[in-house]
Amino acid sequence: MEDAEGEEVLHGGNTNVVVRVGDTVRRQTGHWTPAVHALLRYLELVGFGDAPKILSTDYQGREVLLFVEGEVGLLDPDHPLPPWFRTKEACTAIGDWLRRFHEAQYGFNPDPALPWRMVPGRRLTSGEVVVHHDVAPYNTIQRPFGGLTVIDWDFCAPGDPIEDLAFAAWQWVPLWADKEAVAHGHGGAITVLEAGTKLAALADGYHASIDQRWTLVDAVVVQITKHADDVEAMAVTDPAFARLVDQGVSRNARLDAQWVRDNEAVLSAALHGG
C-alpha cells in the first residue's frame, strides 16, 4: 500500500508501522533507539554487513535505514513461510549469523547512560554480549545473492549469548506445541525427532560449546517464558501488545515452553549426537 507521499507500508510487522520510501525504510523511534543505534554503528564500523544500516532521522522523528532487498519470513497466518526458511539449512545459517554477530561486538562498550527498551543501560559483564532477543524468521531477510540481514533490533539488551541461541531455536526449528500451524507451512519441524535434527543444525551453525549444548534446552524454556511475561507486561500500557495477548501469543508461548520441557530428553540427545 502506498500513500500520497510515496510511502509504501511494509507488511509483517506486529507492533509498529514500517514504511518504505525509495531506498529507505522509516520506523518510529523510542527511548531505546540511541542505544540500538550505537550498536548498529559499531557493527558497521567493524565491517559486519548483515545488520541494518542507519542513515539518519527524518522530519517526523523516525529512524531512516537503508532498504534491504530480499525475501522475508513474514509473520502472517495467510502467508506460509517461504520454503527455505523451513529447512535445516536455514537453521545452520541463522546459527552462523548469530555467531558472527556476537563475535563482531568484540570491543563494543555500551554507554550505561543509554537505556534499552526493557532494562536500564549498563556495562557488559564478563561473557556477555548485546543480545538481539528477537532473531526469528519474521525478522530475517534472505538477500537475493546470498546472506541474511536480521532486522527489528528494538529488544536488544546485554545478556548471555545463549539467550539469542535459545530464542532462535524456538522460532527457527520451530519448537512449537501447535503442530497444525507447523503442518500448514508456518514452521518446519513436525515431529520431535525432526525438531531435534534442526536444533542440532542451529547449534552446529553457531559452533556451540559443550556447555551451551548442555544448557540450551533449559535456556529455550526460560526465553519462551520470559517472552510471554514481557508481552503481557507491555500489554498493560501498549495496545499493540494487548492485541497480541488477545490473539493468544503469550498463551501459546507458555504451551510451547511446556512442549519443550515434555520433549527435553529427545531434544537434548540430538544436541549431543544421540
Coordinates of C-alpha atoms in Angstrom, one line a residue:
M1 CA 0.0 0.0 0.0
E2 CA 1.4 3.4 -1.0
D3 CA 0.2 6.8 0.2
A4 CA 0.2 10.2 -1.4
E5 CA 3.8 11.0 -0.2
G6 CA 5.2 7.8 -1.8
E7 CA 5.3 5.8 1.5
E8 CA 4.7 2.1 1.0
V9 CA 3.6 0.3 4.1
L10 CA 5.7 -2.9 4.6
H11 CA 3.7 -5.9 5.7
G12 CA 4.6 -8.3 8.5
G13 CA 5.1 -6.0 11.5
N14 CA 3.2 -6.9 14.6
T15 CA 3.7 -3.9 16.9
N16 CA 4.7 -1.0 14.7
V17 CA 4.2 0.6 11.3
V18 CA 7.2 0.3 8.9
V19 CA 7.2 2.1 5.6
R20 CA 9.5 2.2 2.6
V21 CA 10.4 5.5 0.9
G22 CA 12.6 4.9 -2.1
D23 CA 15.7 3.1 -1.0
T24 CA 15.0 3.7 2.7
V25 CA 12.9 2.3 5.5
R26 CA 11.3 4.5 8.2
R27 CA 10.3 3.4 11.7
Q28 CA 9.2 5.1 14.8
T29 CA 11.9 5.6 17.5
G30 CA 11.7 5.0 21.2
H31 CA 13.7 5.7 24.4
W32 CA 15.9 2.7 23.5
T33 CA 16.8 4.0 20.0
P34 CA 20.1 5.7 20.9
A35 CA 21.5 2.5 22.5
V36 CA 20.5 0.4 19.5
H37 CA 22.0 2.9 17.0
A38 CA 25.3 2.9 18.9
L39 CA 25.4 -0.8 18.5
L40 CA 24.5 -0.8 14.8
R41 CA 27.0 1.9 14.0
Y42 CA 29.7 -0.1 15.8
L43 CA 28.8 -3.2 13.7
E44 CA 29.0 -1.2 10.5
L45 CA 32.4 0.3 11.6
V46 CA 33.9 -3.2 12.1
G47 CA 32.5 -4.5 8.8
F48 CA 29.6 -6.6 9.9
G49 CA 27.3 -6.1 6.9
D50 CA 24.4 -8.3 7.9
A51 CA 22.6 -5.8 10.1
P52 CA 20.5 -2.7 9.2
K53 CA 22.4 0.4 8.2
I54 CA 21.3 3.6 10.0
L55 CA 21.2 6.6 7.7
S56 CA 19.5 9.5 9.7
T57 CA 16.3 10.6 11.4
D58 CA 13.5 12.2 9.2
Y59 CA 11.4 15.3 9.9
Q60 CA 8.8 13.1 11.7
G61 CA 11.5 11.8 14.1
R62 CA 11.5 8.4 12.5
E63 CA 14.7 6.4 12.1
V64 CA 15.8 6.1 8.5
L65 CA 17.5 2.9 7.5
L66 CA 18.8 1.6 4.1
F67 CA 16.2 -0.7 2.5
V68 CA 17.4 -4.3 2.1
E69 CA 16.2 -6.3 -0.9
G70 CA 15.2 -9.9 -0.3
E71 CA 12.7 -12.4 0.9
V72 CA 11.3 -12.1 4.5
G73 CA 9.8 -14.8 6.6
L74 CA 6.5 -12.9 7.2
L75 CA 4.6 -13.5 10.4
D76 CA 1.2 -13.8 8.7
P77 CA -1.4 -16.6 9.1
D78 CA -2.4 -16.1 5.5
H79 CA 1.2 -16.4 4.1
P80 CA 3.1 -19.6 4.9
L81 CA 6.9 -19.2 5.3
P82 CA 8.9 -19.3 2.1
P83 CA 10.3 -22.9 1.7
W84 CA 14.0 -22.1 2.5
F85 CA 13.0 -20.7 5.9
R86 CA 11.7 -24.1 6.9
T87 CA 14.8 -26.1 6.2
K88 CA 17.6 -27.5 8.3
E89 CA 20.0 -25.4 6.2
A90 CA 18.2 -22.2 7.4
C91 CA 18.8 -23.3 11.0
T92 CA 22.5 -23.7 10.3
A93 CA 22.6 -20.3 8.5
I94 CA 21.0 -18.4 11.3
G95 CA 23.3 -20.1 13.8
D96 CA 26.2 -18.9 11.8
W97 CA 24.7 -15.4 11.7
L98 CA 24.4 -15.4 15.5
R99 CA 28.0 -16.5 16.0
R100 CA 29.3 -13.7 13.7
F101 CA 27.0 -11.1 15.2
H102 CA 28.2 -11.9 18.7
E103 CA 31.9 -12.0 17.7
A104 CA 31.6 -8.7 15.8
Q105 CA 30.8 -7.0 19.0
Y106 CA 34.2 -7.6 20.5
G107 CA 35.4 -4.2 21.8
F108 CA 31.9 -2.7 21.9
N109 CA 31.2 -1.0 25.3
P110 CA 27.6 0.1 25.7
D111 CA 27.1 3.6 27.2
P112 CA 25.5 2.9 30.6
A113 CA 23.6 6.2 30.3
L114 CA 21.7 4.9 27.3
P115 CA 18.7 2.7 28.3
W116 CA 17.5 -0.3 26.4
R117 CA 13.8 -0.9 25.9
M118 CA 13.2 -3.4 28.7
V119 CA 16.2 -2.6 31.0
P120 CA 18.4 0.3 32.1
G121 CA 21.7 0.9 30.4
R122 CA 24.8 -0.8 31.9
R123 CA 28.2 -2.1 31.1
L124 CA 28.7 -5.6 29.8
T125 CA 29.9 -8.2 32.4
S126 CA 32.3 -11.0 31.6
G127 CA 31.0 -13.3 28.9
E128 CA 28.1 -11.1 28.0
V129 CA 27.2 -9.5 24.6
V130 CA 24.3 -7.3 23.5
V131 CA 21.6 -9.9 22.7
H132 CA 19.2 -9.2 19.9
H133 CA 16.4 -11.1 21.7
D134 CA 14.1 -11.5 18.5
V135 CA 16.1 -13.4 15.9
A136 CA 13.2 -15.1 14.2
P137 CA 12.1 -15.8 10.5
Y138 CA 9.8 -12.8 10.6
N139 CA 12.8 -10.5 11.4
T140 CA 15.1 -12.1 8.8
I141 CA 15.7 -11.1 5.2
Q142 CA 17.3 -13.7 2.8
R143 CA 19.1 -11.5 0.3
P144 CA 19.0 -12.3 -3.4
F145 CA 22.6 -13.1 -3.8
G146 CA 23.1 -14.9 -0.5
G147 CA 23.5 -13.8 3.1
L148 CA 21.0 -12.8 5.8
T149 CA 20.1 -9.5 7.3
V150 CA 18.3 -9.5 10.7
I151 CA 16.0 -6.5 11.3
D152 CA 14.0 -5.1 14.2
W153 CA 16.5 -4.5 17.0
D154 CA 14.1 -2.9 19.5
F155 CA 14.6 -5.5 22.2
C156 CA 18.4 -5.6 22.3
A157 CA 20.0 -5.6 25.7
P158 CA 23.0 -7.0 27.5
G159 CA 22.9 -10.7 28.3
D160 CA 24.3 -14.2 27.9
P161 CA 24.8 -15.2 24.2
I162 CA 22.7 -18.3 24.8
E163 CA 19.6 -16.1 25.1
D164 CA 19.9 -15.4 21.4
L165 CA 20.6 -19.1 20.6
A166 CA 17.6 -20.2 22.6
F167 CA 15.1 -17.7 21.1
A168 CA 16.3 -18.5 17.6
A169 CA 15.8 -22.2 18.4
W170 CA 12.3 -21.6 19.5
Q171 CA 11.3 -19.7 16.3
W172 CA 13.5 -21.3 13.6
V173 CA 13.2 -25.1 14.4
P174 CA 10.4 -24.2 15.5
L175 CA 9.8 -25.6 19.0
W176 CA 6.1 -25.2 18.9
A177 CA 3.3 -27.2 20.6
D178 CA 0.9 -26.2 17.7
K179 CA 1.8 -28.9 15.1
E180 CA -1.2 -27.8 13.0
A181 CA 0.4 -24.4 12.4
V182 CA 3.7 -26.2 11.5
A183 CA 1.9 -28.5 9.1
H184 CA 0.3 -25.6 7.3
G185 CA 3.6 -24.1 6.5
H186 CA 4.3 -21.7 9.3
G187 CA 7.3 -23.6 10.6
G188 CA 9.5 -26.6 9.7
A189 CA 9.6 -29.3 12.3
I190 CA 6.5 -31.6 12.7
T191 CA 8.0 -34.5 14.7
V192 CA 10.1 -34.3 17.8
L193 CA 12.9 -36.2 16.0
E194 CA 12.9 -33.6 13.2
A195 CA 12.9 -30.8 15.7
G196 CA 16.0 -32.4 17.3
T197 CA 17.8 -32.6 14.0
K198 CA 17.1 -28.9 13.2
L199 CA 18.0 -27.9 16.7
A200 CA 21.4 -29.6 16.3
A201 CA 21.9 -27.9 13.0
L202 CA 21.3 -24.5 14.7
A203 CA 23.8 -25.3 17.4
D204 CA 26.3 -26.6 14.8
G205 CA 26.0 -23.4 12.8
Y206 CA 26.7 -21.4 15.9
H207 CA 29.6 -23.7 16.9
A208 CA 28.0 -24.0 20.3
S209 CA 30.3 -25.2 23.1
I210 CA 29.7 -28.4 25.0
D211 CA 28.4 -26.3 28.0
Q212 CA 26.0 -24.4 25.7
R213 CA 24.7 -27.6 24.3
W214 CA 24.0 -29.0 27.8
T215 CA 22.1 -25.9 28.8
L216 CA 20.4 -24.9 25.6
V217 CA 17.1 -26.7 26.1
D218 CA 16.7 -25.2 29.6
A219 CA 17.5 -21.8 28.1
V220 CA 14.8 -22.2 25.5
V221 CA 12.2 -22.7 28.2
V222 CA 13.5 -19.7 30.1
Q223 CA 13.4 -17.4 26.9
I224 CA 9.9 -18.6 25.9
T225 CA 8.6 -17.9 29.4
K226 CA 10.3 -14.5 29.5
H227 CA 8.8 -13.6 26.2
A228 CA 5.3 -14.4 27.4
D229 CA 5.9 -12.4 30.6
D230 CA 7.2 -9.4 28.6
V231 CA 4.4 -9.4 26.1
E232 CA 1.8 -9.5 29.0
A233 CA 3.6 -6.7 30.9
M234 CA 3.8 -4.5 27.8
A235 CA 0.1 -5.2 27.1
V236 CA -0.8 -3.2 30.2
T237 CA 0.2 0.1 28.5
D238 CA 0.6 -0.7 24.8
P239 CA -2.4 -1.5 22.7
A240 CA -0.3 -3.4 20.1
F241 CA 0.9 -5.8 22.7
A242 CA -2.6 -6.0 24.2
R243 CA -3.8 -7.2 20.8
L244 CA -1.1 -9.9 20.8
V245 CA -2.3 -11.1 24.2
D246 CA -5.9 -11.2 22.8
Q247 CA -4.6 -13.2 19.8
G248 CA -3.1 -15.8 22.2
V249 CA 0.6 -15.1 21.7
S250 CA 1.6 -15.3 25.3
R251 CA -0.7 -18.3 26.0
N252 CA 0.7 -20.2 23.0
A253 CA 4.2 -19.4 24.2
R254 CA 3.6 -21.0 27.5
L255 CA 2.2 -24.1 25.7
D256 CA 5.5 -24.1 23.7
A257 CA 7.6 -24.0 26.8
Q258 CA 5.7 -27.0 28.3
W259 CA 6.1 -28.9 25.0
V260 CA 9.9 -28.3 25.1
R261 CA 10.0 -29.5 28.7
D262 CA 8.0 -32.6 27.8
N263 CA 10.4 -33.5 25.0
E264 CA 13.6 -32.4 26.7
A265 CA 15.2 -35.8 26.6
V266 CA 14.9 -36.2 22.8
L267 CA 16.0 -32.6 22.1
S268 CA 19.0 -32.8 24.4
A269 CA 20.1 -36.1 22.9
A270 CA 20.0 -34.6 19.5
L271 CA 22.4 -31.8 20.6
H272 CA 24.9 -34.4 21.7
G273 CA 24.6 -36.6 18.6
G274 CA 22.1 -39.0 20.0

